PDB file of N, CA and C in Angstrom:
ATOM      1  N   MET A 291    -183.488   7.074-157.207  1.00 57.00           N
ATOM      2  CA  MET A 291    -182.799   6.016-156.477  1.00 57.00           C
ATOM      3  C   MET A 291    -181.288   6.178-156.555  1.00 57.00           C
ATOM      4  N   SER A 292    -180.759   6.649-157.686  1.00 59.00           N
ATOM      5  CA  SER A 292    -179.305   6.794-157.807  1.00 59.00           C
ATOM      6  C   SER A 292    -178.771   7.837-156.841  1.00 59.00           C
ATOM      7  N   GLU A 293    -179.597   8.838-156.485  1.00 66.00           N
ATOM      8  CA  GLU A 293    -179.167   9.818-155.489  1.00 66.00           C
ATOM      9  C   GLU A 293    -178.983   9.143-154.136  1.00 66.00           C
ATOM     10  N   ILE A 294    -179.864   8.240-153.802  1.00 63.00           N
ATOM     11  CA  ILE A 294    -179.751   7.506-152.545  1.00 63.00           C
ATOM     12  C   ILE A 294    -178.508   6.632-152.564  1.00 63.00           C
ATOM     13  N   LYS A 295    -178.264   5.933-153.668  1.00 65.00           N
ATOM     14  CA  LYS A 295    -177.097   5.062-153.778  1.00 65.00           C
ATOM     15  C   LYS A 295    -175.807   5.839-153.586  1.00 65.00           C
ATOM     16  N   SER A 296    -175.719   7.037-154.158  1.00 65.00           N
ATOM     17  CA  SER A 296    -174.478   7.803-154.063  1.00 65.00           C
ATOM     18  C   SER A 296    -174.197   8.270-152.643  1.00 65.00           C
ATOM     19  N   GLU A 297    -175.207   8.229-151.784  1.00 74.00           N
ATOM     20  CA  GLU A 297    -175.029   8.629-150.390  1.00 74.00           C
ATOM     21  C   GLU A 297    -174.710   7.440-149.485  1.00 74.00           C
ATOM     22  N   ILE A 298    -174.836   6.234-149.991  1.00 81.00           N
ATOM     23  CA  ILE A 298    -174.636   5.034-149.180  1.00 81.00           C
ATOM     24  C   ILE A 298    -173.307   4.386-149.536  1.00 81.00           C
ATOM     25  N   SER A 299    -172.564   3.981-148.512  1.00 84.00           N
ATOM     26  CA  SER A 299    -171.277   3.308-148.706  1.00 84.00           C
ATOM     27  C   SER A 299    -171.399   1.846-148.302  1.00 84.00           C
ATOM     28  N   ILE A 300    -170.687   0.993-149.029  1.00 89.00           N
ATOM     29  CA  ILE A 300    -170.692  -0.444-148.758  1.00 89.00           C
ATOM     30  C   ILE A 300    -169.257  -0.901-148.559  1.00 89.00           C
ATOM     31  N   LEU A 301    -169.024  -1.669-147.508  1.00 89.00           N
ATOM     32  CA  LEU A 301    -167.714  -2.257-147.238  1.00 89.00           C
ATOM     33  C   LEU A 301    -167.756  -3.723-147.641  1.00 89.00           C
ATOM     34  N   ILE A 302    -166.913  -4.104-148.606  1.00 92.00           N
ATOM     35  CA  ILE A 302    -166.813  -5.488-149.067  1.00 92.00           C
ATOM     36  C   ILE A 302    -165.566  -6.094-148.442  1.00 92.00           C
ATOM     37  N   VAL A 303    -165.735  -7.194-147.709  1.00 91.00           N
ATOM     38  CA  VAL A 303    -164.608  -7.872-147.058  1.00 91.00           C
ATOM     39  C   VAL A 303    -164.537  -9.301-147.584  1.00 91.00           C
ATOM     40  N   ASP A 304    -163.441  -9.622-148.252  1.00 92.00           N
ATOM     41  CA  ASP A 304    -163.233 -10.976-148.759  1.00 92.00           C
ATOM     42  C   ASP A 304    -161.745 -11.168-148.978  1.00 92.00           C
ATOM     43  N   ASP A 305    -161.239 -12.351-148.652  1.00 92.00           N
ATOM     44  CA  ASP A 305    -159.810 -12.599-148.817  1.00 92.00           C
ATOM     45  C   ASP A 305    -159.437 -12.923-150.259  1.00 92.00           C
ATOM     46  N   GLU A 306    -160.414 -13.142-151.116  1.00 94.00           N
ATOM     47  CA  GLU A 306    -160.140 -13.432-152.518  1.00 94.00           C
ATOM     48  C   GLU A 306    -160.323 -12.166-153.352  1.00 94.00           C
ATOM     49  N   ALA A 307    -159.219 -11.702-153.963  1.00 96.00           N
ATOM     50  CA  ALA A 307    -159.230 -10.454-154.727  1.00 96.00           C
ATOM     51  C   ALA A 307    -160.233 -10.487-155.876  1.00 96.00           C
ATOM     52  N   VAL A 308    -160.370 -11.628-156.535  1.00 96.00           N
ATOM     53  CA  VAL A 308    -161.288 -11.723-157.677  1.00 96.00           C
ATOM     54  C   VAL A 308    -162.725 -11.442-157.238  1.00 96.00           C
ATOM     55  N   ILE A 309    -163.126 -12.026-156.126  1.00 94.00           N
ATOM     56  CA  ILE A 309    -164.482 -11.805-155.614  1.00 94.00           C
ATOM     57  C   ILE A 309    -164.645 -10.354-155.183  1.00 94.00           C
ATOM     58  N   ARG A 310    -163.679  -9.862-154.415  1.00 95.00           N
ATOM     59  CA  ARG A 310    -163.714  -8.482-153.928  1.00 95.00           C
ATOM     60  C   ARG A 310    -163.800  -7.498-155.095  1.00 95.00           C
ATOM     61  N   ASP A 311    -162.936  -7.678-156.090  1.00 97.00           N
ATOM     62  CA  ASP A 311    -162.894  -6.760-157.225  1.00 97.00           C
ATOM     63  C   ASP A 311    -164.152  -6.861-158.088  1.00 97.00           C
ATOM     64  N   SER A 312    -164.663  -8.071-158.259  1.00 96.00           N
ATOM     65  CA  SER A 312    -165.880  -8.258-159.060  1.00 96.00           C
ATOM     66  C   SER A 312    -167.080  -7.577-158.406  1.00 96.00           C
ATOM     67  N   LEU A 313    -167.255  -7.815-157.114  1.00 95.00           N
ATOM     68  CA  LEU A 313    -168.359  -7.169-156.397  1.00 95.00           C
ATOM     69  C   LEU A 313    -168.207  -5.655-156.405  1.00 95.00           C
ATOM     70  N   SER A 314    -166.984  -5.194-156.202  1.00 96.00           N
ATOM     71  CA  SER A 314    -166.719  -3.761-156.197  1.00 96.00           C
ATOM     72  C   SER A 314    -167.076  -3.135-157.543  1.00 96.00           C
ATOM     73  N   ALA A 315    -166.640  -3.763-158.633  1.00 97.00           N
ATOM     74  CA  ALA A 315    -166.929  -3.240-159.973  1.00 97.00           C
ATOM     75  C   ALA A 315    -168.432  -3.232-160.247  1.00 97.00           C
ATOM     76  N   LEU A 316    -169.098  -4.328-159.913  1.00 95.00           N
ATOM     77  CA  LEU A 316    -170.535  -4.443-160.148  1.00 95.00           C
ATOM     78  C   LEU A 316    -171.314  -3.373-159.390  1.00 95.00           C
ATOM     79  N   LEU A 317    -171.021  -3.243-158.108  1.00 94.00           N
ATOM     80  CA  LEU A 317    -171.759  -2.290-157.278  1.00 94.00           C
ATOM     81  C   LEU A 317    -171.389  -0.847-157.602  1.00 94.00           C
ATOM     82  N   SER A 318    -170.141  -0.597-157.976  1.00 93.00           N
ATOM     83  CA  SER A 318    -169.723   0.750-158.382  1.00 93.00           C
ATOM     84  C   SER A 318    -170.472   1.187-159.635  1.00 93.00           C
ATOM     85  N   GLU A 319    -170.613   0.267-160.588  1.00 93.00           N
ATOM     86  CA  GLU A 319    -171.351   0.575-161.818  1.00 93.00           C
ATOM     87  C   GLU A 319    -172.801   0.937-161.531  1.00 93.00           C
ATOM     88  N   GLU A 320    -173.338   0.398-160.444  1.00 90.00           N
ATOM     89  CA  GLU A 320    -174.717   0.692-160.057  1.00 90.00           C
ATOM     90  C   GLU A 320    -174.832   1.987-159.256  1.00 90.00           C
ATOM     91  N   GLY A 321    -173.702   2.620-158.959  1.00 90.00           N
ATOM     92  CA  GLY A 321    -173.734   3.911-158.291  1.00 90.00           C
ATOM     93  C   GLY A 321    -173.448   3.914-156.800  1.00 90.00           C
ATOM     94  N   TRP A 322    -173.099   2.769-156.228  1.00 89.00           N
ATOM     95  CA  TRP A 322    -172.801   2.698-154.798  1.00 89.00           C
ATOM     96  C   TRP A 322    -171.368   3.160-154.527  1.00 89.00           C
ATOM     97  N   ASN A 323    -171.116   3.713-153.356  1.00 88.00           N
ATOM     98  CA  ASN A 323    -169.756   4.034-152.903  1.00 88.00           C
ATOM     99  C   ASN A 323    -169.194   2.775-152.257  1.00 88.00           C
ATOM    100  N   ILE A 324    -168.048   2.311-152.733  1.00 92.00           N
ATOM    101  CA  ILE A 324    -167.507   1.026-152.301  1.00 92.00           C
ATOM    102  C   ILE A 324    -166.162   1.185-151.605  1.00 92.00           C
ATOM    103  N   TYR A 325    -166.010   0.482-150.487  1.00 90.00           N
ATOM    104  CA  TYR A 325    -164.731   0.317-149.801  1.00 90.00           C
ATOM    105  C   TYR A 325    -164.457  -1.180-149.775  1.00 90.00           C
ATOM    106  N   THR A 326    -163.189  -1.567-149.834  1.00 93.00           N
ATOM    107  CA  THR A 326    -162.858  -2.990-149.801  1.00 93.00           C
ATOM    108  C   THR A 326    -161.788  -3.270-148.756  1.00 93.00           C
ATOM    109  N   ALA A 327    -161.783  -4.505-148.281  1.00 93.00           N
ATOM    110  CA  ALA A 327    -160.764  -4.976-147.342  1.00 93.00           C
ATOM    111  C   ALA A 327    -160.540  -6.457-147.613  1.00 93.00           C
ATOM    112  N   SER A 328    -159.284  -6.894-147.454  1.00 94.00           N
ATOM    113  CA  SER A 328    -158.969  -8.291-147.741  1.00 94.00           C
ATOM    114  C   SER A 328    -158.856  -9.152-146.491  1.00 94.00           C
ATOM    115  N   ASN A 329    -158.922  -8.528-145.310  1.00 93.00           N
ATOM    116  CA  ASN A 329    -158.814  -9.295-144.070  1.00 93.00           C
ATOM    117  C   ASN A 329    -159.442  -8.501-142.924  1.00 93.00           C
ATOM    118  N   ALA A 330    -159.464  -9.112-141.759  1.00 88.00           N
ATOM    119  CA  ALA A 330    -160.100  -8.482-140.602  1.00 88.00           C
ATOM    120  C   ALA A 330    -159.411  -7.182-140.209  1.00 88.00           C
ATOM    121  N   TYR A 331    -158.091  -7.165-140.256  1.00 90.00           N
ATOM    122  CA  TYR A 331    -157.357  -5.960-139.881  1.00 90.00           C
ATOM    123  C   TYR A 331    -157.742  -4.796-140.790  1.00 90.00           C
ATOM    124  N   GLU A 332    -157.729  -5.035-142.106  1.00 92.00           N
ATOM    125  CA  GLU A 332    -158.101  -3.982-143.048  1.00 92.00           C
ATOM    126  C   GLU A 332    -159.562  -3.569-142.866  1.00 92.00           C
ATOM    127  N   ALA A 333    -160.421  -4.539-142.558  1.00 88.00           N
ATOM    128  CA  ALA A 333    -161.837  -4.233-142.362  1.00 88.00           C
ATOM    129  C   ALA A 333    -162.038  -3.310-141.169  1.00 88.00           C
ATOM    130  N   VAL A 334    -161.346  -3.595-140.079  1.00 87.00           N
ATOM    131  CA  VAL A 334    -161.463  -2.748-138.890  1.00 87.00           C
ATOM    132  C   VAL A 334    -160.931  -1.351-139.193  1.00 87.00           C
ATOM    133  N   LYS A 335    -159.778  -1.290-139.870  1.00 87.00           N
ATOM    134  CA  LYS A 335    -159.212   0.001-140.258  1.00 87.00           C
ATOM    135  C   LYS A 335    -160.180   0.779-141.145  1.00 87.00           C
ATOM    136  N   THR A 336    -160.755   0.093-142.097  1.00 84.00           N
ATOM    137  CA  THR A 336    -161.669   0.724-143.039  1.00 84.00           C
ATOM    138  C   THR A 336    -162.995   1.075-142.377  1.00 84.00           C
ATOM    139  N   ALA A 337    -163.380   0.323-141.373  1.00 79.00           N
ATOM    140  CA  ALA A 337    -164.665   0.556-140.709  1.00 79.00           C
ATOM    141  C   ALA A 337    -164.746   1.930-140.065  1.00 79.00           C
ATOM    142  N   PHE A 338    -163.622   2.539-139.791  1.00 78.00           N
ATOM    143  CA  PHE A 338    -163.637   3.882-139.226  1.00 78.00           C
ATOM    144  C   PHE A 338    -163.998   4.920-140.275  1.00 78.00           C
ATOM    145  N   GLN A 339    -164.018   4.508-141.541  1.00 62.00           N
ATOM    146  CA  GLN A 339    -164.530   5.360-142.604  1.00 62.00           C
ATOM    147  C   GLN A 339    -166.034   5.128-142.652  1.00 62.00           C
ATOM    148  N   PRO A 340    -166.785   6.100-143.131  1.00 60.00           N
ATOM    149  CA  PRO A 340    -168.234   5.903-143.155  1.00 60.00           C
ATOM    150  C   PRO A 340    -168.647   4.784-144.106  1.00 60.00           C
ATOM    151  N   ALA A 341    -169.470   3.859-143.633  1.00 56.00           N
ATOM    152  CA  ALA A 341    -170.039   2.793-144.467  1.00 56.00           C
ATOM    153  C   ALA A 341    -171.418   2.455-143.928  1.00 56.00           C
ATOM    154  N   ASP A 342    -172.374   2.314-144.804  1.00 63.00           N
ATOM    155  CA  ASP A 342    -173.738   2.037-144.390  1.00 63.00           C
ATOM    156  C   ASP A 342    -174.107   0.565-144.486  1.00 63.00           C
ATOM    157  N   SER A 343    -173.273  -0.213-145.160  1.00 63.00           N
ATOM    158  CA  SER A 343    -173.563  -1.628-145.342  1.00 63.00           C
ATOM    159  C   SER A 343    -172.263  -2.376-145.570  1.00 63.00           C
ATOM    160  N   GLU A 344    -172.251  -3.662-145.291  1.00 61.00           N
ATOM    161  CA  GLU A 344    -171.066  -4.468-145.587  1.00 61.00           C
ATOM    162  C   GLU A 344    -171.481  -5.848-146.065  1.00 61.00           C
ATOM    163  N   LEU A 345    -170.660  -6.411-146.951  1.00 60.00           N
ATOM    164  CA  LEU A 345    -170.881  -7.759-147.461  1.00 60.00           C
ATOM    165  C   LEU A 345    -169.747  -8.631-146.975  1.00 60.00           C
ATOM    166  N   THR A 346    -170.069  -9.715-146.299  1.00 60.00           N
ATOM    167  CA  THR A 346    -169.031 -10.633-145.842  1.00 60.00           C
ATOM    168  C   THR A 346    -169.404 -12.046-146.235  1.00 60.00           C
ATOM    169  N   GLU A 347    -168.388 -12.837-146.511  1.00 60.00           N
ATOM    170  CA  GLU A 347    -168.609 -14.221-146.911  1.00 60.00           C
ATOM    171  C   GLU A 347    -168.667 -15.135-145.696  1.00 60.00           C
ATOM    172  N   GLN A 348    -167.855 -14.853-144.695  1.00 58.00           N
ATOM    173  CA  GLN A 348    -167.777 -15.711-143.519  1.00 58.00           C
ATOM    174  C   GLN A 348    -167.294 -14.903-142.330  1.00 58.00           C
ATOM    175  N   GLN A 349    -167.226 -15.540-141.176  1.00 57.00           N
ATOM    176  CA  GLN A 349    -166.738 -14.868-139.981  1.00 57.00           C
ATOM    177  C   GLN A 349    -165.254 -14.577-140.117  1.00 57.00           C
ATOM    178  N   PHE A 350    -164.801 -13.624-139.317  1.00 54.00           N
ATOM    179  CA  PHE A 350    -163.382 -13.301-139.319  1.00 54.00           C
ATOM    180  C   PHE A 350    -162.576 -14.432-138.691  1.00 54.00           C
ATOM    181  N   THR A 351    -161.278 -14.326-138.769  1.00 57.00           N
ATOM    182  CA  THR A 351    -160.381 -15.385-138.313  1.00 57.00           C
ATOM    183  C   THR A 351    -160.579 -15.711-136.839  1.00 57.00           C
ATOM    184  N   GLU A 352    -160.165 -16.907-136.478  1.00 58.00           N
ATOM    185  CA  GLU A 352    -160.217 -17.319-135.075  1.00 58.00           C
ATOM    186  C   GLU A 352    -159.268 -16.476-134.239  1.00 58.00           C
ATOM    187  N   ASN A 353    -158.189 -15.999-134.841  1.00 58.00           N
ATOM    188  CA  ASN A 353    -157.186 -15.214-134.120  1.00 58.00           C
ATOM    189  C   ASN A 353    -157.516 -13.734-134.155  1.00 58.00           C
ATOM    190  N   TRP A 354    -158.776 -13.412-133.933  1.00 56.00           N
ATOM    191  CA  TRP A 354    -159.222 -12.024-133.980  1.00 56.00           C
ATOM    192  C   TRP A 354    -158.366 -11.128-133.099  1.00 56.00           C
ATOM    193  N   SER A 355    -157.975 -11.609-131.913  1.00 57.00           N
ATOM    194  CA  SER A 355    -157.192 -10.781-130.996  1.00 57.00           C
ATOM    195  C   SER A 355    -155.831 -10.430-131.592  1.00 57.00           C
ATOM    196  N   ASP A 356    -155.324 -11.236-132.531  1.00 55.00           N
ATOM    197  CA  ASP A 356    -154.038 -10.949-133.163  1.00 55.00           C
ATOM    198  C   ASP A 356    -154.107  -9.778-134.128  1.00 55.00           C
ATOM    199  N   THR A 357    -155.309  -9.365-134.533  1.00 53.00           N
ATOM    200  CA  THR A 357    -155.438  -8.292-135.511  1.00 53.00           C
ATOM    201  C   THR A 357    -155.582  -6.929-134.861  1.00 53.00           C
ATOM    202  N   ALA A 358    -155.878  -6.897-133.583  1.00 48.00           N
ATOM    203  CA  ALA A 358    -156.103  -5.616-132.912  1.00 48.00           C
ATOM    204  C   ALA A 358    -154.802  -4.950-132.529  1.00 48.00           C
TER     205      ALA A 358
END
């Protein structure tokens, strides 16, 4: 199973650093490849990197068009 985990990337998007860092540390210890973003702009930028899964707490901002 750890071989599978090392091939899968997860994108964590949360505006709270404590939550983002905690999830990142927990999942990294389990062998997952982790990417993080603190807002919609960073998430879109990071999304161009390979990721097989993402964890989000809520929808992106109402001003989505302002991030593009």
